[in-house]
Coordinates of C-alpha atoms in Angstrom, one line a residue:
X3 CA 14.1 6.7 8.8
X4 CA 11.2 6.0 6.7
X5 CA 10.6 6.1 2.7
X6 CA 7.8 8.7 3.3
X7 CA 10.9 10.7 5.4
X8 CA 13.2 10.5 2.5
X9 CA 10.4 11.2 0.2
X10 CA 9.4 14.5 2.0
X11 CA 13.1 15.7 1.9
X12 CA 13.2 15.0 -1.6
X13 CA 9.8 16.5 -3.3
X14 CA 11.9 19.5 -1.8
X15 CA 14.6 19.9 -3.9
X16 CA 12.9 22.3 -6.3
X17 CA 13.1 25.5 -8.0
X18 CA 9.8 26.4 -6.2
X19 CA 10.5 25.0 -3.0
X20 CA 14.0 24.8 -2.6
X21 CA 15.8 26.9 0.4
X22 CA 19.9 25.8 -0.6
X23 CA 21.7 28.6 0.7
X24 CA 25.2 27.5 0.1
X25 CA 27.6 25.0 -2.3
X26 CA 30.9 24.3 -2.0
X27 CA 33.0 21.9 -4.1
X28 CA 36.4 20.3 -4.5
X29 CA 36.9 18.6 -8.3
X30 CA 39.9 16.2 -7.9
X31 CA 41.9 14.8 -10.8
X32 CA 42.5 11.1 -10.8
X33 CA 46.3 11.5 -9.1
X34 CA 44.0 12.5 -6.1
X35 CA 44.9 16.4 -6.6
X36 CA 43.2 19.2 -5.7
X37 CA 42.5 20.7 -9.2
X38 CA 39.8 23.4 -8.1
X39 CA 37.5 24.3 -5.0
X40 CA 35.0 27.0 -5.1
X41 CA 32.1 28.3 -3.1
X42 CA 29.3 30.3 -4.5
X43 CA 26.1 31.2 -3.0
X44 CA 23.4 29.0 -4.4
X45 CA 20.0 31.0 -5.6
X46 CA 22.1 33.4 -7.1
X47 CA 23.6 30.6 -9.7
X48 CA 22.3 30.6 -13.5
X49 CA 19.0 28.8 -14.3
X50 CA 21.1 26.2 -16.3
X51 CA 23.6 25.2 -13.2
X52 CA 20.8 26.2 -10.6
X53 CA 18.8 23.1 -11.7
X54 CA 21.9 20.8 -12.8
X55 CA 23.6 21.3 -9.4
X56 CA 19.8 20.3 -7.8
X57 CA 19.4 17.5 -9.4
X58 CA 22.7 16.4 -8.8
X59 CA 21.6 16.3 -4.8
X60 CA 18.5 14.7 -5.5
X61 CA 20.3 11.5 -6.9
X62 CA 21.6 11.2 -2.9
X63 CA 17.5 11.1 -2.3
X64 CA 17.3 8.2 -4.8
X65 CA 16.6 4.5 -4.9
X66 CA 15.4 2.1 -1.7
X67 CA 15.5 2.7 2.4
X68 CA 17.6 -0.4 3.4
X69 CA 20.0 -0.9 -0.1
X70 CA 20.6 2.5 -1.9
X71 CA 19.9 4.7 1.8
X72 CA 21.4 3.1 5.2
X73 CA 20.7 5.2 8.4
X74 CA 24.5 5.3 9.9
X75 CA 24.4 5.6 13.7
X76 CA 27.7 7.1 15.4
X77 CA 29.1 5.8 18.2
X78 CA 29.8 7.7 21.5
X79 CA 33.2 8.4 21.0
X80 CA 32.6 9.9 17.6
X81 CA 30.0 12.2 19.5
X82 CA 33.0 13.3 21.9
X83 CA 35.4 16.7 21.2
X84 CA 37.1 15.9 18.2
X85 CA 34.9 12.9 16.9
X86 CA 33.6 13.0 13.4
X87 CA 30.0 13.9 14.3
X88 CA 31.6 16.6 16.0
X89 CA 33.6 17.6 12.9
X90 CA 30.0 17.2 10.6
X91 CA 28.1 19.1 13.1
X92 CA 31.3 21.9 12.6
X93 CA 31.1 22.3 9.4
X94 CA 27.3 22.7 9.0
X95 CA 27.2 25.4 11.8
X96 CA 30.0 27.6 10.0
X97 CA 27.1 27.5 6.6
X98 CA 29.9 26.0 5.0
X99 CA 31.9 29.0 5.4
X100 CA 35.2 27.5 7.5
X101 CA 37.4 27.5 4.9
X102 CA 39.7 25.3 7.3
X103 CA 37.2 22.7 8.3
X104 CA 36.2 22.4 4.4
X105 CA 39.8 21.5 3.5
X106 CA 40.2 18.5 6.1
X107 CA 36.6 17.6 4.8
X108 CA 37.9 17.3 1.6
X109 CA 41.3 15.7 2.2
X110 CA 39.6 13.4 4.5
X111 CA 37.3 12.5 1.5
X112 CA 40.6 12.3 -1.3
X113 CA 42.3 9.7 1.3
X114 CA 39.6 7.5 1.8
X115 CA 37.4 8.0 -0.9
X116 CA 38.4 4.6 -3.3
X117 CA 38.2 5.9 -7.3
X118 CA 40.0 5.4 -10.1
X119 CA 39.5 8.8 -12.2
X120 CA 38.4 12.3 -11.6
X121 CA 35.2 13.6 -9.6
X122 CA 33.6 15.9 -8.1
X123 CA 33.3 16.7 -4.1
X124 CA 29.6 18.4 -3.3
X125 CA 28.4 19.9 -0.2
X126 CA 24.8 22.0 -0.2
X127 CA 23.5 23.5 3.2
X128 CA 19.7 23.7 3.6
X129 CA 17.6 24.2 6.0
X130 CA 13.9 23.0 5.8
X131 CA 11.0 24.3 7.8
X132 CA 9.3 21.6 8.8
X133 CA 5.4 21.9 9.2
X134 CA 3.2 20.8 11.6
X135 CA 0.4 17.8 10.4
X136 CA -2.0 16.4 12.0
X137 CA -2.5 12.9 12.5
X138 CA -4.9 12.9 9.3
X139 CA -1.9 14.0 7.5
X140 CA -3.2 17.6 6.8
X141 CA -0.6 20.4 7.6
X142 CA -0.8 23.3 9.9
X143 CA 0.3 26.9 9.0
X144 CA 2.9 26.6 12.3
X145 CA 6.6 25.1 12.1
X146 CA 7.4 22.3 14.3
X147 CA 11.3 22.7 14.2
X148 CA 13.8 23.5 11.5
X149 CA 15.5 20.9 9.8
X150 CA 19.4 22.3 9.6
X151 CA 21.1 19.7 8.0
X152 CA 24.4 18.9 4.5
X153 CA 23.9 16.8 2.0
X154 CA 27.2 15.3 0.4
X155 CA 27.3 14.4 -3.0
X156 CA 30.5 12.8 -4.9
X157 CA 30.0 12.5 -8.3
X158 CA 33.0 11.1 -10.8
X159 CA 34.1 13.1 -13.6
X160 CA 34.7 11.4 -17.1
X161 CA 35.3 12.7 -20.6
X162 CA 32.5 12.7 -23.0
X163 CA 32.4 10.3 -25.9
X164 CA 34.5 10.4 -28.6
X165 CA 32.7 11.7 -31.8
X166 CA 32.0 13.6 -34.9
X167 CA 30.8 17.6 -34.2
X168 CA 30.3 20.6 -36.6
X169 CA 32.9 22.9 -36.0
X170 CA 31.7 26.8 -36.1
X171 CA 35.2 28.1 -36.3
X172 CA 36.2 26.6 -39.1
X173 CA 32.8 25.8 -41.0
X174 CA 33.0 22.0 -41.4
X175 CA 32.7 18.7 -39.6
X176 CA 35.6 17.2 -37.2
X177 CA 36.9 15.6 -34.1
X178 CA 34.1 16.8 -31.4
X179 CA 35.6 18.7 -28.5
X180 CA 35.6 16.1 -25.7
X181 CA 34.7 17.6 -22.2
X182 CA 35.1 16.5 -18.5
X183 CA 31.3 15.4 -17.5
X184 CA 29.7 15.3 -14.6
X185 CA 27.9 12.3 -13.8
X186 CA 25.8 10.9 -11.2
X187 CA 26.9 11.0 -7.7
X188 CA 28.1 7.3 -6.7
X189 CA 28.2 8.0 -3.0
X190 CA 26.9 11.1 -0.5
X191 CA 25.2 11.6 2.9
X192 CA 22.7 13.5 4.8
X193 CA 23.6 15.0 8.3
X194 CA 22.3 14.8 10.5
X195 CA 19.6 11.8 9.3
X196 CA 16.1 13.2 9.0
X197 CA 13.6 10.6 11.0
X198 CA 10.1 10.7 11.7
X199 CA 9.9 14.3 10.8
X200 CA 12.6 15.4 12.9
X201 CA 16.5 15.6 12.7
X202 CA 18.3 13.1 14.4
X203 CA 22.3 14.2 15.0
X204 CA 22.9 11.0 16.3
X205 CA 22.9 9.4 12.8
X206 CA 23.0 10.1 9.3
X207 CA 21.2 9.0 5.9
X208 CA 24.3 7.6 3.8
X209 CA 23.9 7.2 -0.2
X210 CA 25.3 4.4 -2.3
X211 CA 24.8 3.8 -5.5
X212 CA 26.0 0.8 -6.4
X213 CA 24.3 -1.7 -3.6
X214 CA 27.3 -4.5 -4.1
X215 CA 29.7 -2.5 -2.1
X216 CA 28.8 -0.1 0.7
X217 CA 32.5 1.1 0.8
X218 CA 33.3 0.3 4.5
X219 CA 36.4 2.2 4.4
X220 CA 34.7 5.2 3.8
X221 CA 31.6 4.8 6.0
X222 CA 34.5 4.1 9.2
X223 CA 37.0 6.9 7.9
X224 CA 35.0 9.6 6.8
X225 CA 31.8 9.1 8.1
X226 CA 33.0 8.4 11.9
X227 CA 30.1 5.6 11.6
X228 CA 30.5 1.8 11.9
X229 CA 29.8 0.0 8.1
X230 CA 26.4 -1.2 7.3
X231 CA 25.8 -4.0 4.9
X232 CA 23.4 -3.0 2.0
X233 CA 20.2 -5.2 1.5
X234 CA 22.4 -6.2 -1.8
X235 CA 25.3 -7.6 -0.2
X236 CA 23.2 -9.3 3.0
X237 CA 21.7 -11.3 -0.2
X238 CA 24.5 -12.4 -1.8
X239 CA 26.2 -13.5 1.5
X240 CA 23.0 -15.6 2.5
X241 CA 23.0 -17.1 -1.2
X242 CA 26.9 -18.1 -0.7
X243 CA 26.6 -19.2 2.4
X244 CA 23.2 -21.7 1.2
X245 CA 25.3 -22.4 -1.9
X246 CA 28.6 -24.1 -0.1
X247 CA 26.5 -25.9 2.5
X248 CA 24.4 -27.8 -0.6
X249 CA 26.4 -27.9 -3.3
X250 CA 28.2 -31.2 -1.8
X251 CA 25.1 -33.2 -1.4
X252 CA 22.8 -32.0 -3.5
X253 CA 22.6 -31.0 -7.5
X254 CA 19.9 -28.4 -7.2
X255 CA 21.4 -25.9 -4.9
X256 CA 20.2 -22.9 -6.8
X257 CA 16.3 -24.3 -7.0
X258 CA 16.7 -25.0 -2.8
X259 CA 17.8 -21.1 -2.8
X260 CA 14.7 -20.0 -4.8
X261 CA 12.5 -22.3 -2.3
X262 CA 14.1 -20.9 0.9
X263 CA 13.5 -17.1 -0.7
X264 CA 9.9 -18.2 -1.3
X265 CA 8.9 -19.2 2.1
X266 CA 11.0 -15.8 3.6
X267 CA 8.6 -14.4 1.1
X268 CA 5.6 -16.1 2.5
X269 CA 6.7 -14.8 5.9
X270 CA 7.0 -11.1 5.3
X271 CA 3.5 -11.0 3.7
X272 CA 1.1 -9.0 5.3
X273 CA -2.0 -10.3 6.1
X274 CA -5.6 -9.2 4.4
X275 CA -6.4 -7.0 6.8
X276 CA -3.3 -4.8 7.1
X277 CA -2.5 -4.7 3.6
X278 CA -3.0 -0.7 3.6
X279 CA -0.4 -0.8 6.3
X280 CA 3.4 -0.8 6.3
X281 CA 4.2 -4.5 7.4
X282 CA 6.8 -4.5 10.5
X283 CA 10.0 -5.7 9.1
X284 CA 11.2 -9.1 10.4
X285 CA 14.3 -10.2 11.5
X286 CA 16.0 -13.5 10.2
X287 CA 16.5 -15.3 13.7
X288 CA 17.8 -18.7 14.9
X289 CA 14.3 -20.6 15.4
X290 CA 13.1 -18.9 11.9
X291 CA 16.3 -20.8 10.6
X292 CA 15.7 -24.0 12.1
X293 CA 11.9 -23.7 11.0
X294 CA 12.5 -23.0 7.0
X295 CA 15.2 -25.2 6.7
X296 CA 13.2 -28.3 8.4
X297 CA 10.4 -27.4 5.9
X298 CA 12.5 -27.7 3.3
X299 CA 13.8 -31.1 4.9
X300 CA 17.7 -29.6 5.0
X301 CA 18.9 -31.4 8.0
X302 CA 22.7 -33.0 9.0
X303 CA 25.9 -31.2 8.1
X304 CA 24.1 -29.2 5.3
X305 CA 21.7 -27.6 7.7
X306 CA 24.4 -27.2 10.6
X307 CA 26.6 -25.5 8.0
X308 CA 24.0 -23.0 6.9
X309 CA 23.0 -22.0 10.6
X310 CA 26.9 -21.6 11.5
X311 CA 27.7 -19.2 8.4
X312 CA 24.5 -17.1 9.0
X313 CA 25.5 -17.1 12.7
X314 CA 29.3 -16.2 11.9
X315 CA 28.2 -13.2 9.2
X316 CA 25.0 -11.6 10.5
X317 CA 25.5 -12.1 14.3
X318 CA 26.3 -8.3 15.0
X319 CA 23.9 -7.4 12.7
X320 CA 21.0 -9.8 12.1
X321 CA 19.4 -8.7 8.4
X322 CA 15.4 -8.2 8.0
X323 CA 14.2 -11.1 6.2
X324 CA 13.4 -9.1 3.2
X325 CA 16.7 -8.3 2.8
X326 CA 17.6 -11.8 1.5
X327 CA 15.0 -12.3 -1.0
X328 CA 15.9 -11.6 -4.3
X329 CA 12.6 -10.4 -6.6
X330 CA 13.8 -10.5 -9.4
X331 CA 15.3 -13.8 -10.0
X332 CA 11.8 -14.9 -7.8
X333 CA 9.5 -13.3 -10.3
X334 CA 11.6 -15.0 -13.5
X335 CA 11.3 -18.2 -11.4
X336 CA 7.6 -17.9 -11.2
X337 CA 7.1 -17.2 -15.0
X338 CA 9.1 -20.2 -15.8
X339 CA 6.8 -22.3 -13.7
X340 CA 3.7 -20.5 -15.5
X341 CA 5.4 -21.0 -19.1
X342 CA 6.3 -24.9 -17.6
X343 CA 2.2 -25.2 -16.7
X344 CA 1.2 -24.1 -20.0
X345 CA 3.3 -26.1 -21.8
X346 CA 1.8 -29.1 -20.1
X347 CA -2.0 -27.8 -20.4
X348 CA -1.2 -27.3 -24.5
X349 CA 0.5 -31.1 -24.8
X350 CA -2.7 -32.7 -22.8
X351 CA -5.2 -30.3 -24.9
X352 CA -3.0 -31.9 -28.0
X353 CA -3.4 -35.0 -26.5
X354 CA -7.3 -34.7 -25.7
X355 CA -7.1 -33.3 -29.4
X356 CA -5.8 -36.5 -31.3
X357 CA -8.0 -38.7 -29.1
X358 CA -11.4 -37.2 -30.0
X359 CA -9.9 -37.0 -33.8
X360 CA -9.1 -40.4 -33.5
X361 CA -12.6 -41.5 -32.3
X362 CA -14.3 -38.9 -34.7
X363 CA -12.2 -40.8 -37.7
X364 CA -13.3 -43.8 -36.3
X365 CA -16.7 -43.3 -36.2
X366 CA -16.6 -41.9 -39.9
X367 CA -15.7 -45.7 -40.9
X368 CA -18.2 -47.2 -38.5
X369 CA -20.9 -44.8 -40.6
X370 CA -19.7 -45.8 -43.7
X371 CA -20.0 -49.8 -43.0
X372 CA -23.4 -49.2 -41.4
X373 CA -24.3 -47.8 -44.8
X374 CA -22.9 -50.8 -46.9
X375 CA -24.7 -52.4 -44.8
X376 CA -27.5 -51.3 -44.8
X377 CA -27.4 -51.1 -49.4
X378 CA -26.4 -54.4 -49.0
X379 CA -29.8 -55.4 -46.4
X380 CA -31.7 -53.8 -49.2
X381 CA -31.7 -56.7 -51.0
X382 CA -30.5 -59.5 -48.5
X383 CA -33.2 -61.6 -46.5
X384 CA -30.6 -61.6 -43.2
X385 CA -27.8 -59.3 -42.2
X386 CA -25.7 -59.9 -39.7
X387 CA -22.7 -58.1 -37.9
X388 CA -20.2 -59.8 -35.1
X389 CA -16.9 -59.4 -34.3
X390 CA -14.0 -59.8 -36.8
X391 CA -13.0 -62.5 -34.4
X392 CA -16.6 -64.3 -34.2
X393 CA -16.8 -64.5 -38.2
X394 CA -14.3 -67.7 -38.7
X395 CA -16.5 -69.8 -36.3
X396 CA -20.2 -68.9 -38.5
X397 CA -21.2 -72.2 -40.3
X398 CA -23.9 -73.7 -41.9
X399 CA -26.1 -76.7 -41.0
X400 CA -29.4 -78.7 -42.2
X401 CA -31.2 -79.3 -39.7
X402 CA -35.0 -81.1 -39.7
X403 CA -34.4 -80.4 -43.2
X404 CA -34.1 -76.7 -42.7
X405 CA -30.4 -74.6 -43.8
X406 CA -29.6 -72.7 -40.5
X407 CA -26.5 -70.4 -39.4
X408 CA -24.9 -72.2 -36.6
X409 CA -23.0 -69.0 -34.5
X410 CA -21.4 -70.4 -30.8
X411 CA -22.1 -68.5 -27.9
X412 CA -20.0 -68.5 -25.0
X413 CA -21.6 -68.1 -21.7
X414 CA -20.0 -64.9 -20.8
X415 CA -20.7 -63.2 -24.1
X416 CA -23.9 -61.3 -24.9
X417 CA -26.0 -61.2 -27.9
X418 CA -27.8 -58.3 -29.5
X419 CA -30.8 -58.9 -31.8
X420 CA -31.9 -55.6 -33.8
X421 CA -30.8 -53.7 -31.1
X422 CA -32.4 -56.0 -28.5
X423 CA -30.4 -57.7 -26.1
X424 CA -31.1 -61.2 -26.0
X425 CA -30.7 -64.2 -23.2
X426 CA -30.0 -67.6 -25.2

């Protein structure tokens, strides 16, 4: 099952293109009865429900292959007389129109289905002529098979907010009527699972919407298939296990996390020169273990403890690397290392700044003495600049009856006479 599968079941589900033939439904009341089922023959519902009822089994189309959609394979005894792809495959031959098979569906669904409240059971019955392309992409006028398949949606039930409405009846505002709404669907699955253009009985496209919890129980119970982590929880289970085996030695466990997601990150890039095509997914192994975390110089207990917890969680099913990187907290990570960069580029600009200020002020005061001095050469014979240090050492001497300026040289100093350097 790809994303451009999923996508061509979903650009579907359409007033134009839709070909629903059938919905049935079971709304169950948060004691886990049976308050209402019903069965009504889809293209012949009003506009209004028509498209609320369609987008309601578009949701089970929605969010990412691998963490919102899982491909669910069933094992052979499920396959046997009496399995649950047996039951699945039952209920979509009868177009939804067993009344008896529909009723262990649902009371299947009430037993195992884990929710606190009222919702809503869905189940539409389609079947999608699939056209022929070409390896270009461009279709042909002929089918290639027809894709016969259910889509489950379940979809909880709660009252609508509590609020202030304008009452017709009696002409003035009040308490707003509050009605049972139905929301989102929360969980729902295709069968059977619609791969590389084709259906595939032997599995089946499961929905979740929330990614931290797949509900196993469901998935094993219902479903007839064995429980598939989501990319979601595969992350948090790597990030625990990372956490535990650090967090006595070192201080920085969640910085070490972000580095190990990094070079995972590095790994699943594609290269130049097959960026227009989709990468193949890689699979965290035992030497891709040992290779990031002697990278990241993890070694001793810390490192044995990490390869031990990913070996005791993901031995039956080793994750794709993907899987265990988490964008988002990546992508924050990274703009606090830009924001950290430009903090440092403004203090040394700052710096750089105050330095050439400093110099600039400096050489203000150096102009200004150069033009005492030079007012005060204006109507001196000899001027004369050393260093402040030089000045207390100046005297005066007769000598062969001449007044001279005795000034001592040391032999490492240098002397400059209008602007000439001088050897004494």
């Amino acid at each position: 099952m790809t994303k451009k599968d999923i996508l061509e079941l979903k650009k579907r589900l359409n007033k134009t293109d839709c070909s629903i033939t059938k919905l049935c439904g079971c709304y169950v009341d948060g004691n886990q009865n049976k308050v209402l089922t019903f069965s009504e023959t889809f293209l012949n519902l009003d506009d209004e429900e028509f498209y609320k009822y369609l987008d309601l089994s578009r949701k089970c189309l929605s969010g990412t292959v691998g963490n919102n959609l899982l491909q669910l394979d069933f094992p052979a005894e499920e396959e046997a007389p009496g399995g649950r792809q047996q039951f699945l495959m039952g209920i979509k031959e009868s177009g939804l129109k067993n009344e008896e098979l529909l009723e262990r569906f649902y009371d299947l669904v009430i037993e195992h289905y884990d929710f606190a409240g009222n919702y809503l059971i869905l189940l539409f019955k389609d079947a999608y002529d699939v056209i022929t392309k070409t390896n270009d992409g461009l279709k042909l006028d002929e089918s290639e098979e027809v894709f016969d398949y259910l889509l489950c949606a379940i979809c909880p039930v709660t009252l609508s907010k509590p609020g202030l409405g304008y009452r017709e009846e009696e002409n003035r505002i009040g308490a707003r009527v509050r009605d049972w709404v139905v929301g989102a669907p929360d969980t729902g699955f295709i069968f059977p699972a619609f791969s590389d253009r084709s259906s595939d009985i032997h599995s089946l496209i499961y929905y979740i919407k929330d990614t931290k919890d797949s509900r196993p129980d469901f998935v094993e119970h219902v479903l007839g298939c064995g429980s598939k982590r989501t990319a979601t929880e595969e992350q948090q289970i790597f990030s625990s296990i990372v956490k535990q085996a650090l967090a006595p030695v070192r201080d920085d466990c969640e910085e070490v996390l972000l580095q190990l997601q990094e070079s995972f990150q590095d790994i699943t890039c594609p290269e130049e020169d097959e960026i227009y095509e989709e990468p193949e997914p890689v699979i965290l192994t035992g030497e891709l273990v040992d290779e990031v975390l002697a990278a990241h110089q993890i070694k001793g207990e810390a490192a044995q403890h990490i390869r031990d917890g990913i070996s005791r969680e993901f031995d039956a099913q080793p994750p794709v690397l993907q899987n265990l990187i988490d964008e988002k907290a990546l992508e924050k990570n990274a703009k606090k290392k830009e924001e950290e960069q430009l903090r440092l580029q403004v203090q040394n600009l700052q710096k750089e700044l105050a330095e050439k200020t400093f110099l600039s002020s400096g050489e203000e005061a150096a102009s200004d003495d150069t033009s005492d001095d030079i007012s005060a050469a204006a109507s001196s014979d000899v001027v004369l600049r050393v260093r402040p240090e030089k000045a207390p050492l100046i005297k005066s001497e007769i000598i062969d009856g001449q007044k001279c300026l005795i000034i001592p040289v040391e032999e490492d100093e240098q002397v400059n006479v209008n602007g000439v350097d001088t050897i004494l």
